[in-house]
GROMACS .gro file of C-alpha atoms in nm:
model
  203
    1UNK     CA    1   3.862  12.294  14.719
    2UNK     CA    2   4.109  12.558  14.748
    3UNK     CA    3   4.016  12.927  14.732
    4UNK     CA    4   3.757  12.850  14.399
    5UNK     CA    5   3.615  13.206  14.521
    6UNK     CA    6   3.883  13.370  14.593
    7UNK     CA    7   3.937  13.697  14.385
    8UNK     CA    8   4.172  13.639  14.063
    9UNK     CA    9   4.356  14.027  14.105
   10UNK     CA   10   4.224  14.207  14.337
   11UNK     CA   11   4.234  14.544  14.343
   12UNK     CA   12   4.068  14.553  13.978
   13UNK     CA   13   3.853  14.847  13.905
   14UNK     CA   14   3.533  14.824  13.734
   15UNK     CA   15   3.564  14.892  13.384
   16UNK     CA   16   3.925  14.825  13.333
   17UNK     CA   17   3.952  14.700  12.952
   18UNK     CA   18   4.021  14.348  13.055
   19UNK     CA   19   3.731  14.287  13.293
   20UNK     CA   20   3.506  14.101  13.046
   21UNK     CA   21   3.786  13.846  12.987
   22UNK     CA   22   3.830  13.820  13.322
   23UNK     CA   23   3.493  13.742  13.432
   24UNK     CA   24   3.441  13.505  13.152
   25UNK     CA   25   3.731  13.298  13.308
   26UNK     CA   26   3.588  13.318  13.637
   27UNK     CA   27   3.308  13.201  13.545
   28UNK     CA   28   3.414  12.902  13.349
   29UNK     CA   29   3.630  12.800  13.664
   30UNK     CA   30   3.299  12.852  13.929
   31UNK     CA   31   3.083  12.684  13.658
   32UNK     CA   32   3.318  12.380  13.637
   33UNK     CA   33   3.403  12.331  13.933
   34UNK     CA   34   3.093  12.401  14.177
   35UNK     CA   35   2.812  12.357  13.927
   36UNK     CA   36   2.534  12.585  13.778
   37UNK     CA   37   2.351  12.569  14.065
   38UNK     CA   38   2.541  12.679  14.336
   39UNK     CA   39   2.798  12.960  14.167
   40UNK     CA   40   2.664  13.267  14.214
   41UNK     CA   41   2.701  13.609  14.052
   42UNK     CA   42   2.852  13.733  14.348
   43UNK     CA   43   3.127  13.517  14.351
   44UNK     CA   44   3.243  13.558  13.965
   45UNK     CA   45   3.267  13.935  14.033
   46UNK     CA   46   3.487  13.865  14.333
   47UNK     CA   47   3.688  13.623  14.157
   48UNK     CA   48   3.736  13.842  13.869
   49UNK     CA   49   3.791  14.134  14.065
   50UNK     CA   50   3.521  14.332  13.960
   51UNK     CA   51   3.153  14.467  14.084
   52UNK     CA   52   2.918  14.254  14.063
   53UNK     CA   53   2.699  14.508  13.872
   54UNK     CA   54   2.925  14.514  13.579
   55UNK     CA   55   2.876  14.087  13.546
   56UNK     CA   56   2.502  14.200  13.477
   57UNK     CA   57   2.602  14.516  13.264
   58UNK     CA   58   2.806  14.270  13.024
   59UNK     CA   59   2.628  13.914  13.103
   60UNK     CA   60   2.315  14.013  13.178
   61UNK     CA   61   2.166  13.736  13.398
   62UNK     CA   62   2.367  13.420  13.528
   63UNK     CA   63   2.247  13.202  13.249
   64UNK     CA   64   2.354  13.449  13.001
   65UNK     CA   65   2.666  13.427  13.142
   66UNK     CA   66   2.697  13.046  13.149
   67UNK     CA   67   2.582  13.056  12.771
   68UNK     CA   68   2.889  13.279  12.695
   69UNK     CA   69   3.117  13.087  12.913
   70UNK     CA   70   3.083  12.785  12.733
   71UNK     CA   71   3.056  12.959  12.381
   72UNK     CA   72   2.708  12.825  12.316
   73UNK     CA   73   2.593  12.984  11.992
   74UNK     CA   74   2.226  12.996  12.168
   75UNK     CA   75   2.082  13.008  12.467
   76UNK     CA   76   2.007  12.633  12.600
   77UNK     CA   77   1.622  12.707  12.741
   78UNK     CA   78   1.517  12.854  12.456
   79UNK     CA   79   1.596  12.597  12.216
   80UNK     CA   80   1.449  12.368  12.431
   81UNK     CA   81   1.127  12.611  12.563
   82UNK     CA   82   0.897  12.356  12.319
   83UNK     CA   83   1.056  12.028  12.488
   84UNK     CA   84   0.930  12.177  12.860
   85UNK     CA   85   0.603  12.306  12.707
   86UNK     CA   86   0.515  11.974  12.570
   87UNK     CA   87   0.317  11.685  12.737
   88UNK     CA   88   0.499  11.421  12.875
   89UNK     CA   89   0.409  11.143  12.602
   90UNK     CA   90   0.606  11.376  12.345
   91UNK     CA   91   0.883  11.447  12.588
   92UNK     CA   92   1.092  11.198  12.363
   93UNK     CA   93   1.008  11.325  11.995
   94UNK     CA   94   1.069  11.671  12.124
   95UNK     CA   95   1.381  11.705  12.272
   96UNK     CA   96   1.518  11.512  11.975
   97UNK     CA   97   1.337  11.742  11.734
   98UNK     CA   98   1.517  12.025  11.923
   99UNK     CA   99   1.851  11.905  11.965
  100UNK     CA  100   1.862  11.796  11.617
  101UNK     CA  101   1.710  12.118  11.537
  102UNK     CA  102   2.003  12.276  11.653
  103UNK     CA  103   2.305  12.026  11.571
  104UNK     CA  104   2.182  12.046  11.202
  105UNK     CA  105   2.160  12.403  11.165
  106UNK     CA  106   2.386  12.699  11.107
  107UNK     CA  107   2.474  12.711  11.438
  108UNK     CA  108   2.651  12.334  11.444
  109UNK     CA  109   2.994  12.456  11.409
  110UNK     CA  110   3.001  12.610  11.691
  111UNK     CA  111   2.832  12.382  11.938
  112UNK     CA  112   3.052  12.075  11.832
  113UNK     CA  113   3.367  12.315  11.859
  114UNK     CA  114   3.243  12.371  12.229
  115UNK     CA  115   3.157  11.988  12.269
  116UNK     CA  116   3.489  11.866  12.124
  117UNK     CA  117   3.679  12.174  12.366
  118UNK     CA  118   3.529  12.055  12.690
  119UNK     CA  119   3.573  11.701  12.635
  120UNK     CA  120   3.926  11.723  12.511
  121UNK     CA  121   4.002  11.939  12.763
  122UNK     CA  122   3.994  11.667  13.061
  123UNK     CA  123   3.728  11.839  13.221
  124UNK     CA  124   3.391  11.781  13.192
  125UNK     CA  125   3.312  12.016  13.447
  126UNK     CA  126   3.108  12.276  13.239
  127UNK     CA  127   2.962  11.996  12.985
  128UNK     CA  128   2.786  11.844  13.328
  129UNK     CA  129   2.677  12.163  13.460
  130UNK     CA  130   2.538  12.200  13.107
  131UNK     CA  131   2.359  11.887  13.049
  132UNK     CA  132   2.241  11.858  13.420
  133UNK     CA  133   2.186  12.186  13.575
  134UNK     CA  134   2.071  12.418  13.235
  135UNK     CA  135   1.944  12.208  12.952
  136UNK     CA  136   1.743  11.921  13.167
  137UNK     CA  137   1.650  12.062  13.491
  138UNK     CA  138   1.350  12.214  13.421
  139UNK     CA  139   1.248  11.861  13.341
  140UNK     CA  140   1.349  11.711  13.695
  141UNK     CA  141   1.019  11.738  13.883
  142UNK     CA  142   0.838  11.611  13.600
  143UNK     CA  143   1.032  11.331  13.539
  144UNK     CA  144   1.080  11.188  13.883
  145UNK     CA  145   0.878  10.903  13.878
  146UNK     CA  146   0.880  10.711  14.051
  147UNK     CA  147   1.047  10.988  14.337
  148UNK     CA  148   1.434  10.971  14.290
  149UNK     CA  149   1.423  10.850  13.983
  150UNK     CA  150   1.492  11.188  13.821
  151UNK     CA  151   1.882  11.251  13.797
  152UNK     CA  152   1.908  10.909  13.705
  153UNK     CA  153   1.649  10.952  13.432
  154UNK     CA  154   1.832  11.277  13.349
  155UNK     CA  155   2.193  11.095  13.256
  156UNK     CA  156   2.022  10.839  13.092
  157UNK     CA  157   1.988  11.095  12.846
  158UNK     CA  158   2.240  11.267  12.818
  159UNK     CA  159   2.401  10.931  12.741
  160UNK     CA  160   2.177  10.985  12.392
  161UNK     CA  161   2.305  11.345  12.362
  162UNK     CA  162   2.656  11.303  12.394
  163UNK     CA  163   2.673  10.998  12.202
  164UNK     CA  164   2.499  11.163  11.928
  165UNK     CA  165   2.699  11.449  11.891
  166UNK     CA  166   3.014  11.249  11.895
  167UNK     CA  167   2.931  11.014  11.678
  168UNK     CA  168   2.707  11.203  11.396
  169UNK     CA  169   2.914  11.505  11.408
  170UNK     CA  170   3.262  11.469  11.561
  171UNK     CA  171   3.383  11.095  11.423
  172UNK     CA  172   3.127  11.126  11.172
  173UNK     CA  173   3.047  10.740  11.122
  174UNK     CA  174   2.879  10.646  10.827
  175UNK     CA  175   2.543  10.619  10.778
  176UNK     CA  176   2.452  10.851  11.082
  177UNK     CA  177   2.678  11.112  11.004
  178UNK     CA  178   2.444  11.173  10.657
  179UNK     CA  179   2.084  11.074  10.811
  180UNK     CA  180   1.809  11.280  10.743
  181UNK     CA  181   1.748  11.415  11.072
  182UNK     CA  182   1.374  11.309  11.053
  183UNK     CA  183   1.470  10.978  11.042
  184UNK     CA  184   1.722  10.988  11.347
  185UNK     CA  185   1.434  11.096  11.534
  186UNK     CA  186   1.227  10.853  11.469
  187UNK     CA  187   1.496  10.610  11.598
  188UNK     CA  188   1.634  10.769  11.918
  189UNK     CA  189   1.256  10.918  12.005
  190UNK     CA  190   1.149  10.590  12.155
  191UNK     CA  191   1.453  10.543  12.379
  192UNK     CA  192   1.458  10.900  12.450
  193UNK     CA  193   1.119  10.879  12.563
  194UNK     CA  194   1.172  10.516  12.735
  195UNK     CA  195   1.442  10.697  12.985
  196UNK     CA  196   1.248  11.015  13.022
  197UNK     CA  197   0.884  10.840  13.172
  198UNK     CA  198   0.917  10.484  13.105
  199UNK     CA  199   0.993  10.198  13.356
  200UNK     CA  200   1.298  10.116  13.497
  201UNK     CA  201   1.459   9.820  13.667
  202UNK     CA  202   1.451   9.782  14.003
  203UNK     CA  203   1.760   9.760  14.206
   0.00000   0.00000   0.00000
């Protein structure tokens, strides 16, 4: 990859009116294109031009910053703080409860409007980093049964996730686009589950 890290102007002092625009790009590039996981706070601020101190002073930690740089209308763990909390037989039934939770509240326009901007924008970059590295990695460990298991069990769901979203509330196909939540749930809750802790072909 060529110069990802590399500083956007250097030269930028701390401060300067346009620094919190500028880190927010950085860090949508460094999210996108080297994952959650491995960008680091560091290299935004050098990318942006800017002290690492002031990422914190406007971001506050990295995952505040992710949740900002992919205009998330709220933060990803804490909608989902019951779904890690629960026991693994509910794992299912919870993380639909949440998600739907979520997509169904006052908060929807903004999450599909993020949704429908990072797939439309031919890079699913942040939307993986998302899905993969925030939302179900605290679920990894738990979920790697049999051991390596996990990431695959992982994009199994967020198979369910996307598909939901786009089809409930971005084509909006009749009659899941008007479902009572409570009743999606009780539909996608056993397959949710089925990926999350359930058997899987062998290879």
């Amino acid at each position: 990859m060529t110069d990802v890290a590399g500083p956007r102007r250097p030269g930028r002092r701390p401060g300067n009116s346009g620094a919190r625009d500028e880190i927010l790009a950085s860090a949508r590039e460094l999210f996108a294109a080297e994952g959650f996981d491995k960008t680091t706070v560091r290299a935004i601020a050098a990318r942006a031009g800017v002290d690492p101190a002031l990422v914190h002073h406007y971001f506050g930690t990295k995952l505040q910053l992710f949740t900002a740089s992919i205009a998330l209308p709220v933060d990803p763990r804490d909608v989902l703080a019951p779904v890690y909390a629960a026991p693994s037989r509910e794992l299912g039934r919870t993380l639909a409860t949440a998600l739907l939770g979520v997509w169904d509240s006052p908060h929807r326009d903004a999450a599909v409007a993020m949704f429908r901007a990072q797939i439309t924008g031919g890079d699913s970059g942040l939307i993986r980093s998302f899905l993969l590295e925030v939302a179900l990695a605290p679920l990894l460990e738990r979920i790697d049964r049999p051991v390596g298991t996990g990431r695959l069990r992982a994009e199994l769901v967020a198979t369910q996730m996307t598909g939901i979203m786009l089809v409930r509330y971005i084509i909006g196909l009749e009659p899941l686009a008007s479902m009572p939540s409570e009743q999606l749930v009780e539909i996608v809750a056993p397959t949710i589950q089925r990926y999350l802790t359930g058997e899987l072909p062998e290879a």
